[in-house]
């Protein structure tokens, strides 16, 4: 796989984050190329902001970095790191990178949106833009043809303004929207629901995993969280809204609990949920990170994990594998990793490669809960 994107006599070297040996996946897609080609002949004002939403690994941020005051908005720590690395590798100037809950710069001339996987995030972002954008701002979105449904276009019409689509090129399509300020409405509140059997009230920002209800995997894992007086340090890896880490903190009040996610909205939800559901948050910490990068070796007694099986729009098990390897490194001797997975994912085989002992501690028609001991 060649890491060079060449368009209009210009070449960028672009890699994903984290960089993997023998990477088979490109750091850009046909929708990025379509957006770049479409904007190529545009006269852009050097001093007026360009906003880029949901860039994957920085193709758009790098391409436009020298063409205006670029601000990239992403909910992903991994995307942030990829953008920083790719800007450096291509000797491009720094741009502003913010998360989806930060204030956007005013009076942008151009907004480029990569269609996110999650329609709740898209709706939230369109409503945010409707408040902010001047009527002369050009708004172009892009995505895979198979992901752009009439229901997607209705969201653009409902929250931002009149919307048209382009022809498909290499299975990608552009979406053009004319800003209609009369559609601006109060921003929606995060969704909140309860888990009565565990006495939890959980609130979720738009991009949080399973934000409309408790994930069935997460629900099953809740019943297998141990309580042991010897636990000093517990990690909820890939914490989402924090439901697992919060339950672990209740069952083990003596332990420090650290929740980790690569989504800024997940981390924000987890912090709010800890405030709502725990009497004491002194021993509860939330971090935005890629897996357990920068965690000290042999520093935890228990890692709990409901691993992801996709990155942006790509289905992959490499993140789960990195989480298992990181947990193995970060656990103390006799430390435990407890995970939940779909039966067919065969996480048992993976864990057996790196842990001394792997036991099945729960199962139902769909899931297994495994405990791997170091
Ligand atoms: C299946 S969800 C589990 C969420 C929550 N623990 C639950 O049980 O409902 C997996 C979580 O892992 C997070 N994640 C994905 N890649 C990650 C990475 N590289 N580092 C840290 N977290 C990641 C996702 O944002 C998501 O919140």
Tab-separated table of C-alpha atoms and ligand atoms in Angstrom:
chain	number	residue	atom	x	y	z
A	1	UNK	CA	0.000	0.000	0.000
A	2	UNK	CA	1.517	3.332	-1.082
A	3	UNK	CA	1.133	6.139	1.459
A	4	UNK	CA	1.255	8.876	-1.239
A	5	UNK	CA	-1.794	10.846	-2.275
A	6	UNK	CA	-1.052	12.660	-5.564
A	7	UNK	CA	-3.528	15.164	-6.977
A	8	UNK	CA	-3.007	18.333	-9.077
A	9	UNK	CA	0.790	17.862	-9.262
A	10	UNK	CA	1.008	17.776	-5.467
A	11	UNK	CA	1.918	14.744	-3.345
A	12	UNK	CA	1.182	14.198	0.343
A	13	UNK	CA	2.560	11.302	2.359
A	14	UNK	CA	-0.247	10.193	4.655
A	15	UNK	CA	-0.270	7.471	7.292
A	16	UNK	CA	-2.834	6.270	9.760
A	17	UNK	CA	-2.351	6.451	13.516
A	18	UNK	CA	-1.089	4.390	15.175
A	19	UNK	CA	1.431	3.532	12.461
A	20	UNK	CA	1.455	-0.247	11.930
A	21	UNK	CA	4.002	-2.425	10.158
A	22	UNK	CA	2.633	-3.782	6.858
A	23	UNK	CA	-0.399	-1.461	6.993
A	24	UNK	CA	-2.935	-2.492	4.355
A	25	UNK	CA	-5.342	0.411	4.800
A	26	UNK	CA	-4.935	3.835	3.168
A	27	UNK	CA	-5.110	7.013	5.251
A	28	UNK	CA	-7.591	8.677	2.853
A	29	UNK	CA	-10.589	7.645	0.775
A	30	UNK	CA	-12.407	8.524	-2.455
A	31	UNK	CA	-14.586	11.077	-0.631
A	32	UNK	CA	-11.439	13.008	0.436
A	33	UNK	CA	-10.199	13.006	-3.170
A	34	UNK	CA	-13.598	14.151	-4.476
A	35	UNK	CA	-13.688	17.073	-1.982
A	36	UNK	CA	-10.115	18.109	-2.845
A	37	UNK	CA	-10.799	17.958	-6.583
A	38	UNK	CA	-14.035	19.914	-6.234
A	39	UNK	CA	-12.416	22.705	-4.194
A	40	UNK	CA	-9.301	22.902	-6.378
A	41	UNK	CA	-10.461	25.851	-8.484
A	42	UNK	CA	-12.067	27.790	-5.586
A	43	UNK	CA	-10.646	31.227	-4.755
A	44	UNK	CA	-10.143	31.047	-0.981
A	45	UNK	CA	-9.485	34.066	1.262
A	46	UNK	CA	-6.225	33.464	3.211
A	47	UNK	CA	-7.471	35.193	6.393
A	48	UNK	CA	-10.958	33.697	6.642
A	49	UNK	CA	-11.507	30.387	8.516
A	50	UNK	CA	-11.904	27.047	6.771
A	51	UNK	CA	-13.632	24.455	8.957
A	52	UNK	CA	-13.035	20.738	8.471
A	53	UNK	CA	-15.291	18.344	10.392
A	54	UNK	CA	-14.587	14.621	10.979
A	55	UNK	CA	-11.424	14.306	8.898
A	56	UNK	CA	-10.274	10.668	9.253
A	57	UNK	CA	-6.470	10.671	9.309
A	58	UNK	CA	-5.720	14.208	8.143
A	59	UNK	CA	-5.888	14.124	4.321
A	60	UNK	CA	-8.164	17.183	4.234
A	61	UNK	CA	-6.421	19.012	7.080
A	62	UNK	CA	-3.062	18.591	5.328
A	63	UNK	CA	-4.361	19.521	1.893
A	64	UNK	CA	-5.926	22.782	3.045
A	65	UNK	CA	-3.374	23.670	5.769
A	66	UNK	CA	-1.717	26.378	3.655
A	67	UNK	CA	-4.871	27.709	2.012
A	68	UNK	CA	-6.553	29.593	4.858
A	69	UNK	CA	-7.073	29.626	8.630
A	70	UNK	CA	-7.849	25.947	9.048
A	71	UNK	CA	-9.667	24.593	12.099
A	72	UNK	CA	-10.266	20.852	12.218
A	73	UNK	CA	-13.004	19.511	14.484
A	74	UNK	CA	-12.847	15.885	15.549
A	75	UNK	CA	-14.166	13.729	18.369
A	76	UNK	CA	-11.249	11.338	17.961
A	77	UNK	CA	-7.902	11.435	19.763
A	78	UNK	CA	-6.552	9.043	17.109
A	79	UNK	CA	-7.548	11.442	14.335
A	80	UNK	CA	-5.876	14.307	16.222
A	81	UNK	CA	-2.625	12.351	16.457
A	82	UNK	CA	-2.766	11.317	12.790
A	83	UNK	CA	-3.280	14.944	11.719
A	84	UNK	CA	-0.373	16.192	13.842
A	85	UNK	CA	1.954	13.473	12.498
A	86	UNK	CA	0.913	13.971	8.870
A	87	UNK	CA	1.287	17.771	9.063
A	88	UNK	CA	4.823	17.266	10.432
A	89	UNK	CA	5.743	14.591	7.893
A	90	UNK	CA	4.715	16.900	5.037
A	91	UNK	CA	6.371	20.034	6.524
A	92	UNK	CA	3.037	21.805	6.712
A	93	UNK	CA	2.152	24.596	9.166
A	94	UNK	CA	0.254	23.798	12.361
A	95	UNK	CA	-3.512	24.180	12.192
A	96	UNK	CA	-6.066	24.520	14.993
A	97	UNK	CA	-7.442	21.149	16.115
A	98	UNK	CA	-10.432	21.135	18.472
A	99	UNK	CA	-12.913	18.574	19.757
A	100	UNK	CA	-16.617	18.600	18.940
A	101	UNK	CA	-17.623	20.240	22.242
A	102	UNK	CA	-15.326	23.273	21.748
A	103	UNK	CA	-16.475	26.633	20.349
A	104	UNK	CA	-16.069	26.933	16.570
A	105	UNK	CA	-14.355	29.944	14.936
A	106	UNK	CA	-16.738	32.575	13.611
A	107	UNK	CA	-17.382	33.628	9.994
A	108	UNK	CA	-15.881	30.652	8.118
A	109	UNK	CA	-15.752	30.872	4.309
A	110	UNK	CA	-15.798	27.108	3.690
A	111	UNK	CA	-16.977	24.100	5.701
A	112	UNK	CA	-15.961	20.586	4.636
A	113	UNK	CA	-17.724	17.725	6.409
A	114	UNK	CA	-16.765	14.077	6.184
A	115	UNK	CA	-19.971	12.208	6.898
A	116	UNK	CA	-19.628	10.628	10.351
A	117	UNK	CA	-20.755	7.069	10.992
A	118	UNK	CA	-23.178	8.247	13.618
A	119	UNK	CA	-26.243	10.269	12.503
A	120	UNK	CA	-26.672	11.675	16.003
A	121	UNK	CA	-23.272	13.347	15.712
A	122	UNK	CA	-24.130	14.597	12.208
A	123	UNK	CA	-27.425	16.111	13.431
A	124	UNK	CA	-25.661	17.730	16.382
A	125	UNK	CA	-22.958	19.211	14.152
A	126	UNK	CA	-25.460	20.516	11.564
A	127	UNK	CA	-27.422	22.272	14.310
A	128	UNK	CA	-24.212	23.758	15.699
A	129	UNK	CA	-23.242	25.005	12.207
A	130	UNK	CA	-26.671	26.509	11.530
A	131	UNK	CA	-26.171	28.868	14.486
A	132	UNK	CA	-22.665	29.810	13.427
A	133	UNK	CA	-22.379	30.012	9.646
A	134	UNK	CA	-22.825	33.203	7.659
A	135	UNK	CA	-25.244	32.839	4.732
A	136	UNK	CA	-22.383	33.109	2.172
A	137	UNK	CA	-20.436	30.155	3.616
A	138	UNK	CA	-19.923	27.249	1.219
A	139	UNK	CA	-20.808	23.921	2.881
A	140	UNK	CA	-19.781	20.684	1.193
A	141	UNK	CA	-20.038	17.237	2.736
A	142	UNK	CA	-18.729	13.970	1.382
A	143	UNK	CA	-19.208	10.302	2.014
A	144	UNK	CA	-19.527	6.873	0.474
A	145	UNK	CA	-22.557	6.499	-1.812
A	146	UNK	CA	-23.701	3.493	0.254
A	147	UNK	CA	-23.749	5.608	3.426
A	148	UNK	CA	-25.690	8.562	1.972
A	149	UNK	CA	-29.377	7.664	2.277
A	150	UNK	CA	-32.412	9.864	1.681
A	151	UNK	CA	-32.750	9.955	5.506
A	152	UNK	CA	-29.209	11.431	5.685
A	153	UNK	CA	-30.108	14.178	3.202
A	154	UNK	CA	-33.264	14.907	5.202
A	155	UNK	CA	-31.047	15.701	8.207
A	156	UNK	CA	-29.157	18.315	6.157
A	157	UNK	CA	-32.486	19.799	4.952
A	158	UNK	CA	-33.952	19.779	8.459
A	159	UNK	CA	-31.016	21.262	10.348
A	160	UNK	CA	-28.983	23.373	7.901
A	161	UNK	CA	-30.753	24.238	4.633
A	162	UNK	CA	-31.548	23.296	1.044
A	163	UNK	CA	-29.440	20.332	-0.032
A	164	UNK	CA	-28.358	18.840	-3.378
A	165	UNK	CA	-26.029	15.949	-4.208
A	166	UNK	CA	-23.377	15.432	-6.896
A	167	UNK	CA	-22.915	12.514	-9.255
A	168	UNK	CA	-21.038	9.566	-7.763
A	169	UNK	CA	-17.290	9.307	-8.433
A	170	UNK	CA	-15.389	6.186	-7.306
A	171	UNK	CA	-18.391	5.296	-5.113
A	172	UNK	CA	-18.249	8.667	-3.287
A	173	UNK	CA	-20.704	11.536	-3.426
A	174	UNK	CA	-20.698	15.210	-2.417
A	175	UNK	CA	-23.559	16.965	-0.635
A	176	UNK	CA	-24.038	20.740	-1.137
A	177	UNK	CA	-26.064	22.696	1.416
A	178	UNK	CA	-27.149	26.330	1.342
A	179	UNK	CA	-27.285	27.725	4.869
A	180	UNK	CA	-30.792	28.771	5.974
A	181	UNK	CA	-30.445	30.695	9.255
A	182	UNK	CA	-34.201	30.441	9.904
A	183	UNK	CA	-33.647	26.747	10.757
A	184	UNK	CA	-31.437	27.551	13.787
A	185	UNK	CA	-32.971	25.931	16.894
A	186	UNK	CA	-31.777	25.403	20.508
A	187	UNK	CA	-29.017	22.785	20.670
A	188	UNK	CA	-30.258	19.325	21.776
A	189	UNK	CA	-29.379	18.085	25.258
A	190	UNK	CA	-27.356	14.882	25.743
A	191	UNK	CA	-29.577	11.767	25.966
A	192	UNK	CA	-30.157	10.314	29.430
A	193	UNK	CA	-31.495	6.887	30.428
A	194	UNK	CA	-31.471	4.706	33.522
A	195	UNK	CA	-30.335	1.166	34.308
A	196	UNK	CA	-32.678	0.517	37.258
A	197	UNK	CA	-31.289	-2.923	38.146
A	198	UNK	CA	-27.870	-1.313	38.751
A	199	UNK	CA	-29.254	1.999	40.047
A	200	UNK	CA	-27.429	3.998	37.328
A	201	UNK	CA	-28.456	7.152	35.462
A	202	UNK	CA	-26.381	7.559	32.312
A	203	UNK	CA	-26.076	10.660	30.153
A	204	UNK	CA	-24.469	10.609	26.669
A	205	UNK	CA	-23.144	13.223	24.255
A	206	UNK	CA	-23.989	12.678	20.593
A	207	UNK	CA	-21.021	10.530	19.506
A	208	UNK	CA	-20.911	8.169	22.469
A	209	UNK	CA	-21.136	4.450	21.691
A	210	UNK	CA	-24.701	3.140	22.169
A	211	UNK	CA	-25.903	6.537	23.315
A	212	UNK	CA	-29.641	5.775	22.990
A	213	UNK	CA	-29.652	2.821	25.409
A	214	UNK	CA	-27.279	0.550	27.307
A	215	UNK	CA	-25.313	-1.706	24.922
A	216	UNK	CA	-26.396	-5.348	25.351
A	217	UNK	CA	-22.759	-6.412	25.683
A	218	UNK	CA	-22.122	-3.745	28.325
A	219	UNK	CA	-25.311	-4.813	30.130
A	220	UNK	CA	-24.083	-8.429	30.305
A	221	UNK	CA	-20.575	-7.412	31.429
A	222	UNK	CA	-22.041	-5.413	34.357
A	223	UNK	CA	-22.967	-8.704	36.052
A	224	UNK	CA	-19.354	-9.972	36.018
A	225	UNK	CA	-17.484	-7.054	37.590
A	226	UNK	CA	-15.627	-8.437	40.618
A	227	UNK	CA	-15.297	-6.866	44.033
A	228	UNK	CA	-12.007	-7.690	45.809
A	229	UNK	CA	-10.362	-5.772	48.664
A	230	UNK	CA	-6.879	-6.318	47.142
A	231	UNK	CA	-7.658	-4.308	43.984
A	232	UNK	CA	-5.759	-1.013	44.150
A	233	UNK	CA	-5.910	0.142	40.525
A	234	UNK	CA	-8.713	-0.643	38.067
A	235	UNK	CA	-8.950	0.478	34.428
A	236	UNK	CA	-12.078	0.666	32.253
A	237	UNK	CA	-10.525	0.491	28.774
A	238	UNK	CA	-12.757	1.934	26.018
A	239	UNK	CA	-15.075	3.342	28.671
A	240	UNK	CA	-17.701	5.062	26.476
A	241	UNK	CA	-20.182	6.668	28.881
A	242	UNK	CA	-18.345	5.027	31.821
A	243	UNK	CA	-21.054	2.600	32.850
A	244	UNK	CA	-18.562	-0.251	33.501
A	245	UNK	CA	-15.967	1.865	35.340
A	246	UNK	CA	-18.617	3.514	37.524
A	247	UNK	CA	-20.041	0.136	38.565
A	248	UNK	CA	-16.466	-1.079	39.287
A	249	UNK	CA	-15.847	2.014	41.433
A	250	UNK	CA	-19.009	1.337	43.449
A	251	UNK	CA	-18.024	-2.301	44.028
A	252	UNK	CA	-14.413	-1.424	44.906
A	253	UNK	CA	-14.469	1.893	46.810
A	254	UNK	CA	-10.861	1.343	48.011
A	255	UNK	CA	-9.483	1.264	44.425
A	256	UNK	CA	-8.388	4.005	42.040
A	257	UNK	CA	-10.494	3.680	38.862
A	258	UNK	CA	-9.227	5.133	35.568
A	259	UNK	CA	-11.554	5.278	32.565
A	260	UNK	CA	-9.957	5.635	29.117
A	261	UNK	CA	-11.480	6.362	25.720
A	262	UNK	CA	-10.273	7.868	22.478
A	263	UNK	CA	-13.543	9.827	22.042
A	264	UNK	CA	-13.685	13.265	23.672
A	265	UNK	CA	-17.485	13.075	23.888
A	266	UNK	CA	-17.199	9.688	25.639
A	267	UNK	CA	-14.738	11.121	28.154
A	268	UNK	CA	-17.001	14.146	28.773
A	269	UNK	CA	-20.032	11.864	29.298
A	270	UNK	CA	-18.037	9.580	31.605
A	271	UNK	CA	-16.968	12.553	33.773
A	272	UNK	CA	-20.570	13.768	34.051
A	273	UNK	CA	-21.815	10.253	34.825
A	274	UNK	CA	-19.265	9.831	37.603
A	275	UNK	CA	-20.564	13.066	39.173
A	276	UNK	CA	-24.155	11.835	38.953
A	277	UNK	CA	-23.638	8.227	40.080
A	278	UNK	CA	-20.750	8.193	42.575
A	279	UNK	CA	-20.731	9.620	46.099
A	280	UNK	CA	-16.996	10.216	45.945
A	281	UNK	CA	-15.047	10.905	42.741
A	282	UNK	CA	-11.648	11.488	44.397
A	283	UNK	CA	-10.415	8.061	43.244
A	284	UNK	CA	-12.055	8.272	39.804
A	285	UNK	CA	-10.151	9.597	36.795
A	286	UNK	CA	-11.031	9.910	33.078
A	287	UNK	CA	-8.452	10.096	30.290
A	288	UNK	CA	-8.537	10.551	26.525
A	289	UNK	CA	-5.888	8.253	24.992
A	290	UNK	CA	-5.165	5.583	22.415
A	291	UNK	CA	-5.641	2.315	24.332
A	292	UNK	CA	-3.128	2.319	27.228
A	293	UNK	CA	-0.347	4.279	25.477
A	294	UNK	CA	1.759	6.004	28.160
A	295	UNK	CA	0.398	3.859	31.021
A	296	UNK	CA	3.175	2.466	33.220
A	297	UNK	CA	3.964	-1.264	32.992
A	298	UNK	CA	2.626	-3.370	35.892
A	299	UNK	CA	0.482	-0.613	37.382
A	300	UNK	CA	-3.034	-2.130	37.466
A	301	UNK	CA	-4.787	-5.087	39.121
A	302	UNK	CA	-7.903	-5.272	36.957
A	303	UNK	CA	-8.689	-4.103	33.395
A	304	UNK	CA	-12.309	-4.228	32.237
A	305	UNK	CA	-13.005	-3.961	28.522
A	306	UNK	CA	-15.889	-4.133	26.055
A	307	UNK	CA	-13.667	-3.703	22.971
A	308	UNK	CA	-14.594	-1.879	19.753
A	309	UNK	CA	-14.688	-3.749	16.475
A	310	UNK	CA	-14.536	-0.809	14.073
A	311	UNK	CA	-12.451	2.339	13.551
A	312	UNK	CA	-14.438	5.162	11.943
A	313	UNK	CA	-16.231	3.249	9.174
A	314	UNK	CA	-13.801	0.317	8.939
A	315	UNK	CA	-14.490	-3.027	10.666
A	316	UNK	CA	-11.294	-4.276	12.257
A	317	UNK	CA	-10.086	-6.258	15.273
A	318	UNK	CA	-6.688	-4.576	15.494
A	319	UNK	CA	-7.859	-2.174	18.218
A	320	UNK	CA	-9.137	-5.058	20.372
A	321	UNK	CA	-5.781	-6.787	19.887
A	322	UNK	CA	-3.879	-3.639	20.895
A	323	UNK	CA	-6.120	-3.307	23.964
A	324	UNK	CA	-5.396	-6.905	25.019
A	325	UNK	CA	-1.619	-6.488	24.528
A	326	UNK	CA	-1.640	-3.160	26.396
A	327	UNK	CA	-3.643	-4.676	29.254
A	328	UNK	CA	-1.159	-7.556	29.481
A	329	UNK	CA	1.705	-5.048	29.739
A	330	UNK	CA	-0.026	-2.759	32.261
A	331	UNK	CA	-1.334	-5.483	34.584
A	332	UNK	CA	0.643	-6.527	37.651
A	333	UNK	CA	1.547	-10.197	38.105
A	334	UNK	CA	-1.716	-12.120	38.786
A	335	UNK	CA	-3.641	-9.120	37.478
A	336	UNK	CA	-6.874	-9.797	35.578
A	337	UNK	CA	-8.296	-8.657	32.250
A	338	UNK	CA	-12.054	-9.189	31.963
A	339	UNK	CA	-13.545	-8.704	28.516
A	340	UNK	CA	-16.818	-9.278	26.733
A	341	UNK	CA	-17.062	-10.260	23.074
A	342	UNK	CA	-19.400	-11.725	20.506
A	343	UNK	CA	-18.990	-15.516	20.527
A	344	UNK	CA	-17.829	-15.643	16.882
A	345	UNK	CA	-14.949	-13.174	17.456
A	346	UNK	CA	-12.912	-15.924	19.168
A	347	UNK	CA	-11.163	-13.554	21.577
A	348	UNK	CA	-10.331	-16.668	23.639
A	349	UNK	CA	-7.701	-17.687	21.034
A	350	UNK	CA	-6.156	-14.222	20.991
A	351	UNK	CA	-5.938	-13.987	24.789
A	352	UNK	CA	-4.379	-17.439	25.064
A	353	UNK	CA	-1.442	-16.170	23.000
A	354	UNK	CA	-0.450	-13.585	25.624
A	355	UNK	CA	-1.934	-14.660	28.986
A	356	UNK	CA	-1.058	-17.641	31.198
A	357	UNK	CA	-4.651	-18.547	31.978
A	358	UNK	CA	-7.951	-17.721	30.250
A	359	UNK	CA	-11.312	-18.718	31.763
A	360	UNK	CA	-14.849	-18.288	30.524
A	361	UNK	CA	-16.726	-16.695	33.409
A	362	UNK	CA	-20.024	-16.019	31.637
A	363	UNK	CA	-21.837	-16.724	28.406
A	364	UNK	CA	-25.211	-16.460	26.728
A	365	UNK	CA	-26.484	-16.976	23.137
A	366	UNK	CA	-24.537	-13.997	21.819
A	367	UNK	CA	-21.644	-13.183	24.150
A	368	UNK	CA	-18.842	-14.686	26.194
A	369	UNK	CA	-17.172	-13.023	29.180
A	370	UNK	CA	-13.527	-14.048	29.516
A	371	UNK	CA	-11.087	-13.563	32.376
A	372	UNK	CA	-7.401	-13.623	31.422
A	373	UNK	CA	-4.907	-13.800	34.281
A	374	UNK	CA	-1.308	-12.581	33.997
B	1	LIG	C1	-17.867	-1.256	22.438
B	1	LIG	S1	-17.584	0.361	23.055
B	1	LIG	C2	-17.746	0.094	24.798
B	1	LIG	C3	-18.234	1.312	25.563
B	1	LIG	C4	-18.594	1.047	27.035
B	1	LIG	N1	-17.476	0.508	27.769
B	1	LIG	C5	-19.772	0.093	27.128
B	1	LIG	O1	-19.581	-1.062	27.525
B	1	LIG	O2	-20.909	0.526	26.810
B	1	LIG	C6	-15.870	0.576	22.785
B	1	LIG	C7	-15.303	1.915	23.163
B	1	LIG	O3	-13.902	1.909	22.838
B	1	LIG	C8	-13.538	3.207	22.410
B	1	LIG	N2	-12.305	3.116	21.609
B	1	LIG	C9	-12.175	2.794	20.301
B	1	LIG	N3	-10.891	2.816	19.930
B	1	LIG	C10	-10.171	3.162	21.024
B	1	LIG	C11	-8.786	3.360	21.270
B	1	LIG	N4	-7.903	3.174	20.313
B	1	LIG	N5	-8.402	3.728	22.509
B	1	LIG	C12	-9.317	3.918	23.499
B	1	LIG	N6	-10.655	3.745	23.319
B	1	LIG	C13	-11.075	3.365	22.103
B	1	LIG	C14	-14.760	3.679	21.627
B	1	LIG	O4	-14.788	5.098	21.521
B	1	LIG	C15	-15.909	3.112	22.450
B	1	LIG	O5	-16.354	4.041	23.411
